[in-house]
Coordinates of C-alpha atoms and ligand atoms in Angstrom, one line a residue:
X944 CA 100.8 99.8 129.2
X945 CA 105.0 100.3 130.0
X946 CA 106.8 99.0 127.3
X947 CA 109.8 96.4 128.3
X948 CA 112.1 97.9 125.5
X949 CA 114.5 95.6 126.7
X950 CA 112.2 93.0 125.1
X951 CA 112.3 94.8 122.1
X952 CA 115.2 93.3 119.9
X953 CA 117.7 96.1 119.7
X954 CA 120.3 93.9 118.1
X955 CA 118.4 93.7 115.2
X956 CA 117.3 97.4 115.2
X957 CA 121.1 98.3 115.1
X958 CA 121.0 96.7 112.2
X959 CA 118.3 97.7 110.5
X960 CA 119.3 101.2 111.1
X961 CA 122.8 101.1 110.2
X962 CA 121.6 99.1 106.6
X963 CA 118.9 101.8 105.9
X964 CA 121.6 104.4 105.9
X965 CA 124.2 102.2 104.1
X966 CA 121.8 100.9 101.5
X967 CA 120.8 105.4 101.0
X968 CA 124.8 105.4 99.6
X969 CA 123.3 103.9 96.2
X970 CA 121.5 107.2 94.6
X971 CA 121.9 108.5 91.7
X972 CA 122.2 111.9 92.6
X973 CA 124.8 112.6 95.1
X974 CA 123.6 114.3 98.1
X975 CA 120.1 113.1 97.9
X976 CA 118.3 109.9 98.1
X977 CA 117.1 109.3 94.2
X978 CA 116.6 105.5 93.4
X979 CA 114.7 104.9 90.5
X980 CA 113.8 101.9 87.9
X981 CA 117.0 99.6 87.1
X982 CA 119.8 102.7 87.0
X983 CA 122.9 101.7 88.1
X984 CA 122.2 102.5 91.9
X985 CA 119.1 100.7 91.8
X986 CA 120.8 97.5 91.0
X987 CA 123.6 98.1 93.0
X988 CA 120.7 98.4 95.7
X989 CA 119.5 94.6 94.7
X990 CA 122.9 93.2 94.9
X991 CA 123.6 94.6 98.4
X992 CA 119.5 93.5 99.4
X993 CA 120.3 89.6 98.1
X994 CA 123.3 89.6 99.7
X995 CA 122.0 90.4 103.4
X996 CA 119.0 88.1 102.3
X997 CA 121.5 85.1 101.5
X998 CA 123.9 85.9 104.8
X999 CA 120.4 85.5 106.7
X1000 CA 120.2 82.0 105.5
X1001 CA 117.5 82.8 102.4
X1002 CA 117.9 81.4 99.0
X1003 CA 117.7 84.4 96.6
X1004 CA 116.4 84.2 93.0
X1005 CA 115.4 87.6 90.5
X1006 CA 112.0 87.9 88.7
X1007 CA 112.0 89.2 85.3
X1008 CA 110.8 92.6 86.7
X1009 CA 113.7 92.7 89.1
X1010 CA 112.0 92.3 91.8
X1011 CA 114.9 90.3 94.6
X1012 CA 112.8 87.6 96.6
X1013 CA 114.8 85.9 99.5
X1014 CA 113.3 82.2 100.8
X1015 CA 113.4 81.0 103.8
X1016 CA 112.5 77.1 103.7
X1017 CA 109.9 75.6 106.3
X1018 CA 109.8 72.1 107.4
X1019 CA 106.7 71.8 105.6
X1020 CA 108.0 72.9 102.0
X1021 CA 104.1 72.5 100.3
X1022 CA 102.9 75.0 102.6
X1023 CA 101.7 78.7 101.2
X1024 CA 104.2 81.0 101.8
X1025 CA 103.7 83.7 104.6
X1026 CA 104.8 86.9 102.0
X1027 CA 106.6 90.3 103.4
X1028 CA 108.6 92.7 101.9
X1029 CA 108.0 96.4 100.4
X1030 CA 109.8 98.5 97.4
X1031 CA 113.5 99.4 97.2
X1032 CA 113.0 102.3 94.7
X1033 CA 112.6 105.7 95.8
X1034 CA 110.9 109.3 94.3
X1035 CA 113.2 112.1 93.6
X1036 CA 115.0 113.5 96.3
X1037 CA 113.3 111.2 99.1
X1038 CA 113.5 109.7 102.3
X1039 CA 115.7 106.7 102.8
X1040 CA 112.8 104.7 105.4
X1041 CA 110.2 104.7 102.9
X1042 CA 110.2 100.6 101.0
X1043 CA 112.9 99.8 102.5
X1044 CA 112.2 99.3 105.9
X1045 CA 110.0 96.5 105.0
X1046 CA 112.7 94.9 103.7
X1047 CA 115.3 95.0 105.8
X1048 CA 113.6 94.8 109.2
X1049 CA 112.6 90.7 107.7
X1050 CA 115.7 89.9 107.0
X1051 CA 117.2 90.5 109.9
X1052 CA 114.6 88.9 111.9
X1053 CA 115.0 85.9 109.8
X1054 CA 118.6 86.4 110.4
X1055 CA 118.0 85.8 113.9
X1056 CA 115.7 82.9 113.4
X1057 CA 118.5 81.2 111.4
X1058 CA 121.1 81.5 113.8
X1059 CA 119.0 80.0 116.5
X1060 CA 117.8 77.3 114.2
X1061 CA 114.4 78.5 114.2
X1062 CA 112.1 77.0 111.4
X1063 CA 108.3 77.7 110.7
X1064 CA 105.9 75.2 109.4
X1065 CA 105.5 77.4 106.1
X1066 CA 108.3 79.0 103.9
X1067 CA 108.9 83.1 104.5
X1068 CA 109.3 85.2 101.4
X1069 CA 110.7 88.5 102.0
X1070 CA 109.8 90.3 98.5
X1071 CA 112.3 93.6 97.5
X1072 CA 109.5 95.3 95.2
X1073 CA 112.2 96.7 91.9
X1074 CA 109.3 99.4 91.7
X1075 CA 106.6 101.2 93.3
X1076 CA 106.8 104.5 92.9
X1077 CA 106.5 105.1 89.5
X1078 CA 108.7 107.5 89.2
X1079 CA 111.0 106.6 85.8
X1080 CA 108.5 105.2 83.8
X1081 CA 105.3 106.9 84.7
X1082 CA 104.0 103.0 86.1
X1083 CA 103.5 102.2 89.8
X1084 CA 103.3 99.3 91.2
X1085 CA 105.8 97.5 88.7
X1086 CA 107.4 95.0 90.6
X1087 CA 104.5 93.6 93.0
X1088 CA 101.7 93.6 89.8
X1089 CA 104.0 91.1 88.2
X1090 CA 104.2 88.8 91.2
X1091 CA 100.0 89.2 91.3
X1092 CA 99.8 88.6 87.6
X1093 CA 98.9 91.6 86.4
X1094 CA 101.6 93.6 84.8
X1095 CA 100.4 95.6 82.1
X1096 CA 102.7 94.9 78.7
X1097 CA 101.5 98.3 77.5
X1098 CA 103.8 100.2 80.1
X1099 CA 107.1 98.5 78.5
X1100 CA 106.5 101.2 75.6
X1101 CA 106.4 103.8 78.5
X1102 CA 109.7 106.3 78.1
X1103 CA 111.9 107.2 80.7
X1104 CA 113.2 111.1 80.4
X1105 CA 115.9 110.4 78.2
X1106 CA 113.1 108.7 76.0
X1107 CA 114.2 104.7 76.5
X1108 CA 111.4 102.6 76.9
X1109 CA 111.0 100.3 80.2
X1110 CA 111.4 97.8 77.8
X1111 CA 114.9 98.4 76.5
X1112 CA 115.5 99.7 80.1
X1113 CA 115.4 95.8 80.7
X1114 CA 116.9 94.4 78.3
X1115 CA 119.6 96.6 79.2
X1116 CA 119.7 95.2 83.1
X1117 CA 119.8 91.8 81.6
X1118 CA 116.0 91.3 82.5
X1119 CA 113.6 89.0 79.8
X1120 CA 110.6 90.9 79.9
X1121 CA 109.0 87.8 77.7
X1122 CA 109.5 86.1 81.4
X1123 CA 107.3 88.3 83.4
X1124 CA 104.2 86.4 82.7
X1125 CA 106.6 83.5 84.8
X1126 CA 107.1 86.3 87.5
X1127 CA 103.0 85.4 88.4
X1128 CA 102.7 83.6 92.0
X1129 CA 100.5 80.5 91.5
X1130 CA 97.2 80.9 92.9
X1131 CA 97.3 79.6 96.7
X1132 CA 100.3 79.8 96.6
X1133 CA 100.6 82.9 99.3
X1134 CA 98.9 82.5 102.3
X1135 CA 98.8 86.1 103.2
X1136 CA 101.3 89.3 102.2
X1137 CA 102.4 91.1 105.8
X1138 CA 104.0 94.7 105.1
X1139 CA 105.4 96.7 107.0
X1140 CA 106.0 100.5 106.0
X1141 CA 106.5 104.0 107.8
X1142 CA 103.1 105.7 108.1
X1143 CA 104.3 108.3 106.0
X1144 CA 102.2 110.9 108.3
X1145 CA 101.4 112.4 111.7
X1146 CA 98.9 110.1 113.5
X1147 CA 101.0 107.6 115.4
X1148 CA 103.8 110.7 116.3
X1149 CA 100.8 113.0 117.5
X1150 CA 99.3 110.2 119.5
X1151 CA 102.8 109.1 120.9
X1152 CA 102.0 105.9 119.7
X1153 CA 105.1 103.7 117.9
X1154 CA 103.0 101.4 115.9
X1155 CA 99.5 101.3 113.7
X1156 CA 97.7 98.9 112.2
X1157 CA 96.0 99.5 108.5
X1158 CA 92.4 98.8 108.2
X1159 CA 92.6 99.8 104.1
X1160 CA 94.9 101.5 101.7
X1161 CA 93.5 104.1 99.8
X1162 CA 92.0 104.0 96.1
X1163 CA 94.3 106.3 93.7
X1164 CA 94.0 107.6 89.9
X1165 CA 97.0 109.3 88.1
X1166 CA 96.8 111.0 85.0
X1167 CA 99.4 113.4 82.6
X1168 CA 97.9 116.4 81.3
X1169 CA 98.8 118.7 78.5
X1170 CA 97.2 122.3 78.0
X1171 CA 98.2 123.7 74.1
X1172 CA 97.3 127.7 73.9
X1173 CA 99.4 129.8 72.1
X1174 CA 102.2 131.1 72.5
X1175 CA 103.2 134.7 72.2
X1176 CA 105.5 137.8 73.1
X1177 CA 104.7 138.6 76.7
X1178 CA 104.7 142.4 76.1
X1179 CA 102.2 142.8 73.2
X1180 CA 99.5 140.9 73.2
X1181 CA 97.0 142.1 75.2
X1182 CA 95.5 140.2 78.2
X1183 CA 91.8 139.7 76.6
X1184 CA 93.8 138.0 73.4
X1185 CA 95.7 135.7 74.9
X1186 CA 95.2 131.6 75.2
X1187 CA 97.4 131.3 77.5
X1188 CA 98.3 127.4 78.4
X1189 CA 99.6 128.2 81.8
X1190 CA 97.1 130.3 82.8
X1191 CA 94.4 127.6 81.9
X1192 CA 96.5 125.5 84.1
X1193 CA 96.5 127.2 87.0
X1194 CA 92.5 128.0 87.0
X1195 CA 92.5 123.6 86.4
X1196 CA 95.0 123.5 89.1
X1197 CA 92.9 125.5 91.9
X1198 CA 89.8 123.9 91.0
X1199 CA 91.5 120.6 92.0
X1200 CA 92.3 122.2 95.1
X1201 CA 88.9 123.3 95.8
X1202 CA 87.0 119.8 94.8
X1203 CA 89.0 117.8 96.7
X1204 CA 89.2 120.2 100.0
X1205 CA 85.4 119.0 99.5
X1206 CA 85.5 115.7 102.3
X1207 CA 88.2 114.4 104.5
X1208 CA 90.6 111.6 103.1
X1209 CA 90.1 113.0 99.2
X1210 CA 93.6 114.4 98.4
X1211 CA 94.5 115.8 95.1
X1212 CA 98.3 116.5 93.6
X1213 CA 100.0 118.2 91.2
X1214 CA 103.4 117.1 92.1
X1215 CA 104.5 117.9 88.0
X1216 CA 103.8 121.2 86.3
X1217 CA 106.3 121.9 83.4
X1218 CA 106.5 124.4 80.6
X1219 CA 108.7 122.9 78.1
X1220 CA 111.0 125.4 76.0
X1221 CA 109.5 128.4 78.4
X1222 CA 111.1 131.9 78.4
X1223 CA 110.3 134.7 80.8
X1224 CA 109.1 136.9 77.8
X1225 CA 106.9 134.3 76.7
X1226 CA 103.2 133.3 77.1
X1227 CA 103.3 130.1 77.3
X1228 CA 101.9 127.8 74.5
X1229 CA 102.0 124.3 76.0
X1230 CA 102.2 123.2 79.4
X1231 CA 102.5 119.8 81.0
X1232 CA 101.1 118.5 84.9
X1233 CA 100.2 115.1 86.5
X1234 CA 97.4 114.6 88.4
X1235 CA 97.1 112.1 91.4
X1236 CA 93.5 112.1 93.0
X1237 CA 93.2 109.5 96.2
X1238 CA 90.0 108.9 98.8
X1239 CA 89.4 105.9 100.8
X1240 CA 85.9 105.4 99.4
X1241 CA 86.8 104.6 95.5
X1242 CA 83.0 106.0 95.1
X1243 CA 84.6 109.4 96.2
X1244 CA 87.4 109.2 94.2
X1245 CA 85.4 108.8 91.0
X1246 CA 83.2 111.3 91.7
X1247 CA 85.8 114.0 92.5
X1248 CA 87.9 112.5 89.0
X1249 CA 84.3 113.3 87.1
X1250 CA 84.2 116.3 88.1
X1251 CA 87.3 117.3 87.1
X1252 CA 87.7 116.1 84.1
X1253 CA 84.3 118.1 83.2
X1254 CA 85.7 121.1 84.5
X1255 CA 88.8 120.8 82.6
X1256 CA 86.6 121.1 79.6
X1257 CA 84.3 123.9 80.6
X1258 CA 87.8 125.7 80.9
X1259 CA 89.5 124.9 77.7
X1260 CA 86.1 126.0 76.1
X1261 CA 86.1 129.3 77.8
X1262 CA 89.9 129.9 77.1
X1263 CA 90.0 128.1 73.9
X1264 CA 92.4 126.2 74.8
X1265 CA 93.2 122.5 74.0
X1266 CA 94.1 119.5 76.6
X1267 CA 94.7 115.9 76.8
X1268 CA 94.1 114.0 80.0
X1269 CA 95.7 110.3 79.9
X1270 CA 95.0 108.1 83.1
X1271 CA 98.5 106.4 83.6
X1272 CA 97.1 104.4 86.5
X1273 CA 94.3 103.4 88.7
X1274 CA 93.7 101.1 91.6
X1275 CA 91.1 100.5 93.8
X1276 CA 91.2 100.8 97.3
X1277 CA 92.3 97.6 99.3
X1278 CA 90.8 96.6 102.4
X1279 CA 93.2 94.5 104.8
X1280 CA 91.9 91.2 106.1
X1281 CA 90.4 90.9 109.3
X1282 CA 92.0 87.9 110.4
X1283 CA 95.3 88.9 109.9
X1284 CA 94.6 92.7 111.1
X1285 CA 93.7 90.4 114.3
X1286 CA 96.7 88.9 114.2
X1287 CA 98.6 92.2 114.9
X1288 CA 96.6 93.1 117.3
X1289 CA 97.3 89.8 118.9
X1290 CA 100.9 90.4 118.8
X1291 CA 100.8 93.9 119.7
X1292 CA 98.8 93.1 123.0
X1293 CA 101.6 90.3 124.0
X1294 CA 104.7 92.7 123.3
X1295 CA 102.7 95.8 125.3
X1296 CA 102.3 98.3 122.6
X1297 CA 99.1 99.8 122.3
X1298 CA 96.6 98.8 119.5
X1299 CA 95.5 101.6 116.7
X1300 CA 94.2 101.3 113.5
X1301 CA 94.0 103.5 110.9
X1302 CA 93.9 103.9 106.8
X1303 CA 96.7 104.7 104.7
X1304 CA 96.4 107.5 102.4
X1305 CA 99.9 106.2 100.9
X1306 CA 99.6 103.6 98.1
X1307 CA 101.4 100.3 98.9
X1308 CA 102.5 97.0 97.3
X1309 CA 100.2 95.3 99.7
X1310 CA 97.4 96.9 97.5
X1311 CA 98.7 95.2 94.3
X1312 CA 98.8 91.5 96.1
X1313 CA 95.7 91.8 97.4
X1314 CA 94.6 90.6 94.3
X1315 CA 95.9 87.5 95.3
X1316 CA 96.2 86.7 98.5
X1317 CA 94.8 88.4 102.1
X1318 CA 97.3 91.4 103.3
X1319 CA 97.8 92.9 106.4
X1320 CA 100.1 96.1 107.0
X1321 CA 102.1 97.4 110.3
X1322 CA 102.6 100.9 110.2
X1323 CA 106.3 102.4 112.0
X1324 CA 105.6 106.0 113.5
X1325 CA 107.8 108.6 111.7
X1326 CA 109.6 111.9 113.3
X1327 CA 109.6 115.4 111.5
X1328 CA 105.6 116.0 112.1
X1329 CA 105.3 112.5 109.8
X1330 CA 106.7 114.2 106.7
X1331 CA 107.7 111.3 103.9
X1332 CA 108.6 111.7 100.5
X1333 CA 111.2 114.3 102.0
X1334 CA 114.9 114.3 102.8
X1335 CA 113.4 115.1 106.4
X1336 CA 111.9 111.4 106.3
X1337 CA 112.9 109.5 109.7
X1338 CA 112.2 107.1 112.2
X1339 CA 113.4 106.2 115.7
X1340 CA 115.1 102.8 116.4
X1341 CA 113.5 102.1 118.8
X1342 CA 110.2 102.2 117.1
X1343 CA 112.4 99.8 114.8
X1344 CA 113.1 97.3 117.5
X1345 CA 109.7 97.3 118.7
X1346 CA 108.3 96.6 115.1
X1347 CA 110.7 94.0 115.1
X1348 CA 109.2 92.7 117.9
X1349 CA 105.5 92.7 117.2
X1350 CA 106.9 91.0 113.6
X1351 CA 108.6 87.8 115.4
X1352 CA 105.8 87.3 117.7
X1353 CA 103.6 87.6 114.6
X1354 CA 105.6 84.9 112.4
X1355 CA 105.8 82.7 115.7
X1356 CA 102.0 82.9 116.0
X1357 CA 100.8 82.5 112.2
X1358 CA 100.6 79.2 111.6
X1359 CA 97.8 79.1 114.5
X1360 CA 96.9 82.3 113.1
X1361 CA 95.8 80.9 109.5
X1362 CA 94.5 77.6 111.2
X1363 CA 91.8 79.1 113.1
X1364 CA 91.0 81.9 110.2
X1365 CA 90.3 79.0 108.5
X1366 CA 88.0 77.8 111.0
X1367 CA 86.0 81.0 111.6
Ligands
HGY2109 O1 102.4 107.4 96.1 C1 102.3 106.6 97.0 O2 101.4 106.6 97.8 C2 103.4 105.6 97.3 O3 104.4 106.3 98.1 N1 104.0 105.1 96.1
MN2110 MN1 106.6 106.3 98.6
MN2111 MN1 106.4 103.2 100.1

C-alpha cells in the first residue's frame, strides 16, 4: 500500500522532533542524555512537559510521585478518560526517543485539535510517567504504579547512590509522599491507556515497516546480588586456595547466559557488576551485579529464575563462597486488549500503513495500568539496527508524522471504538 505522506501531519512531526532534542538539553551529565528520579534536570524536564501541555490547551496538575498529567476536557466531562502518555526519565547515558516520544507526540496532536476546536466526547489524559526506568532508586515503574494504586511504600526507604532515600528525595522536590495513595485513578475511571513508544529493536526497520502494534509486553524479574569470598594479595595465594568473589561471579554470570540462550524471547542481563574498594593486586572479596531475567510466557520466566537461583547455590557451595540474591522487582507479563489492538489496526488500514503485530521484550508503563484499565501500545520503528538504551537511539520524522497520524484517526474513532467493544 503507497503511503500519502502528505497525509501524514508533518507540522506536528516538526514539532515533536525539534521538542525531543530540546527537552535531551535537561541531563545531568553534560554530553549525554542521563535523566533520572527528581534531580534537577528531571524537573526542569516536568516544567518544560506542563508547559507544552498547557500551550496545547490541557489543564495540568502534579501527582505526589511527580508524575505531570495534562487534561484535555470533553463535552461529556463524566466520561472515562481515554489515557496516553509514557516516562520522561531516562537510563544512564541513553537515548533521547525512548518515554518521551509518548509524550510529546499527544500533545501536539491535541495541540492541533485545540486550535481547530476539536472536542471528543471523553476527556484525553496525556500522562508524563516521573519514573520508569528504575534507574536512581533501584524501583521501576514509579510513576505509573501510583496512578494504578499500587506503589510500594517499602521502596521510599530505597537509597539513591549518594545514600538519600526516595523518600527524602521527595520531600526534597516538594512532593508529599503521604499523598500518593491520592495519586490512585478511581476504578472506571480510565477507559483504556494507549502508549505509544519506539520499538526499542530491529523488527519494524528489518521489515521496512514504520509502525507495529503490541500484542503483549513481556514478564520481567530484577534482583541485586552480592558474592562475599575473601579477599587476598593477588601474588601469593595460590589458585586452589582462593574464594574468590569475582570469580564466583563470573561462573554465575555465564550460566545465566547459557539458561536463558535456552528458548527464544528469554533474555537475561547483567547490566551491573561492581567490585567495590577493588585494586589490581587484589582478589576480590566482595562483588556486587543485578540481574534482570524477561520471557513472554511468565511460566518461562520463573522457571529460568529457579534455576538460577539453584545454581547460584550449587556454586557458592563449591567455592565457598557466600551470596545474597534480593528481587527488587517483578511484574507479570501484560497482554494488550483485543479491542483496542483492533482499533489500531482499524486506523492503520485507513491512513495506508501496513498492519504488524508483535511483543515487546521492553517493559512499559502500559504494563503497570493494565492493572486497571485495558491498554493498547503503538510501536515507532527506530534507525541504528533498533538499538535503544544507547546514545545511537533514533527515529525518522517521518515515522513520527505517520504515528501521529494513525494516533488522530485513532482518538477520532474511539468513542465508536469503546461503544461497540462494549457490545461484543
Ligand atoms: O527496562 C525496560 O524494559 C524499560 O526500558 N524500562
Ligand atoms: Mn527504557
Ligand atoms: Mn521506555
Amino acid at each position: 500500500m503507497s503511503i500519502n505522506f502528505n497525509q501524514a501531519k508533518s507540522a506536528i512531526a516538526t514539532e515533536i522532533m525539534e521538542r525531543l532534542h530540546l527537552l535531551a538539553q535537561h541531563t545531568e551529565q553534560d554530553g549525554m542524555m542521563t535523566r533520572t528520579y527528581l534531580t534537577p534536570a528531571h524537573r526542569g524536564a516536568a516544567g518544560q512537559i506542563a508547559a507544552w501541555m498547557r500551550d496545547a490547551g490541557m489543564s495540568v496538575r502534579r501527582d505526589a510521585v511527580g508524575n505531570v498529567i495534562g487534561r484535555y476536557e470533553g463535552t461529556n466531562e463524566k466520561a472515562p478518560v481515554l489515557m496516553t502518555g509514557s516516562h520522561f526519565d531516562t537510563v544512564r547515558n541513553g537515548g533521547i526517543y525512548d518515554g518521551l516520544l509518548g509524550i510529546l507526540l499527544p500533545i501536539s496532536c491535541i495541540a492541533s485539535w485545540h486550535q481547530a476546536g476539536k472536542r471528543f466526547p471523553f476527556p484525553i489524559e496525556v500522562v508524563a510517567f516521573s519514573e520508569e526506568e528504575g534507574v536512581r532508586f533501584k524501583a521501576p515503574m514509579l510513576g505509573s504504579r501510583a496512578i494504578a494504586g499500587t506503589f510500594e511504600q517499602r521502596v521510599l526507604k530505597h537509597t539513591d547512590d549518594q545514600g538519600l532515600t526516595m523518600l527524602d528525595a521527595m520531600k526534597a522536590a516538594d512532593l508529599d509522599p503521604s499523598q500518593i495513595p491520592a495519586a490512585a485513578a478511581a476504578r472506571g475511571s480510565i477507559a483504556a491507556f494507549v502508549e505509544i513508544h519506539i520499538e526499542q529493536g530491529p523488527v519494524l526497520l528489518n521489515e521496512e515497516l514504520p509502525l507495529g502494534v503490541v500484542t503483549a509486553i513481556a514478564g520481567a524479574t530484577r534482583y541485586m546480588l552480592e558474592f562475599k569470598g575473601v579477599a587476598g594479595h593477588a601474588g601469593t595465594v595460590p589458585m586452589t586456595m582462593r574464594h574468590d568473589a569475582a570469580m564466583a561471579a563470573a561462573e554465575f554470570a555465564l550460566y545465566v547466559e547459557q539458561r536463558c540462550s535456552r528458548i527464544p524471547n528469554l533474555v537475561g542481563t547483567i547490566g551491573q557488576w561492581n567490585v567495590p574498594n577493588g585494586a589490581t593486586n587484589v582478589i576480590p572479596g566482595h562483588v556486587v551485579l543485578s540481574l534482570d531475567v524477561r520471557a513472554g510466557d511468565d511460566a518461562e520466566r520463573l522457571a529460568a529464575t529457579t534455576d538460577i537461583t539453584a545454581e547460584l547455590e550449587r556454586i557458592c557451595v563449591q567455592r565457598d563462597v557466600r551470596s545474597t540474591m534480593k528481587k527488587t522487582y517483578e511484574t507479570s507479563s501484560a497482554v494488550c486488549a483485543d479491542w483496542l489492538q483492533q482499533g489500531w489496526h482499524a486506523a492503520l488500514e485507513r491512513i495506508g500503513c501496513e498492519v504488524r503485530s508483535l511483543p515487546s521484550g521492553a517493559g512499559h508503563d502500559a504494563m503497570a495500568i493494565a492493572a486497571i484499565a485495558p491498554i493498547a501500545m503503538l510501536f515507532v520503528r527506530c534507525g541504528n539496527g533498533g538499538i535503544s538504551h544507547n546514545p545511537l537511539e533514533t527515529m525518522e520524522m517521518q515515522d513520527a508524522a505517520l504515528a501521529a497520524d494513525v494516533f488522530m484517526d485513532f482518538v477520532e474513532h474511539f468513542d465508536a471504538l469503546s461503544t461497540s467493544s462494549k457490545t461484543e
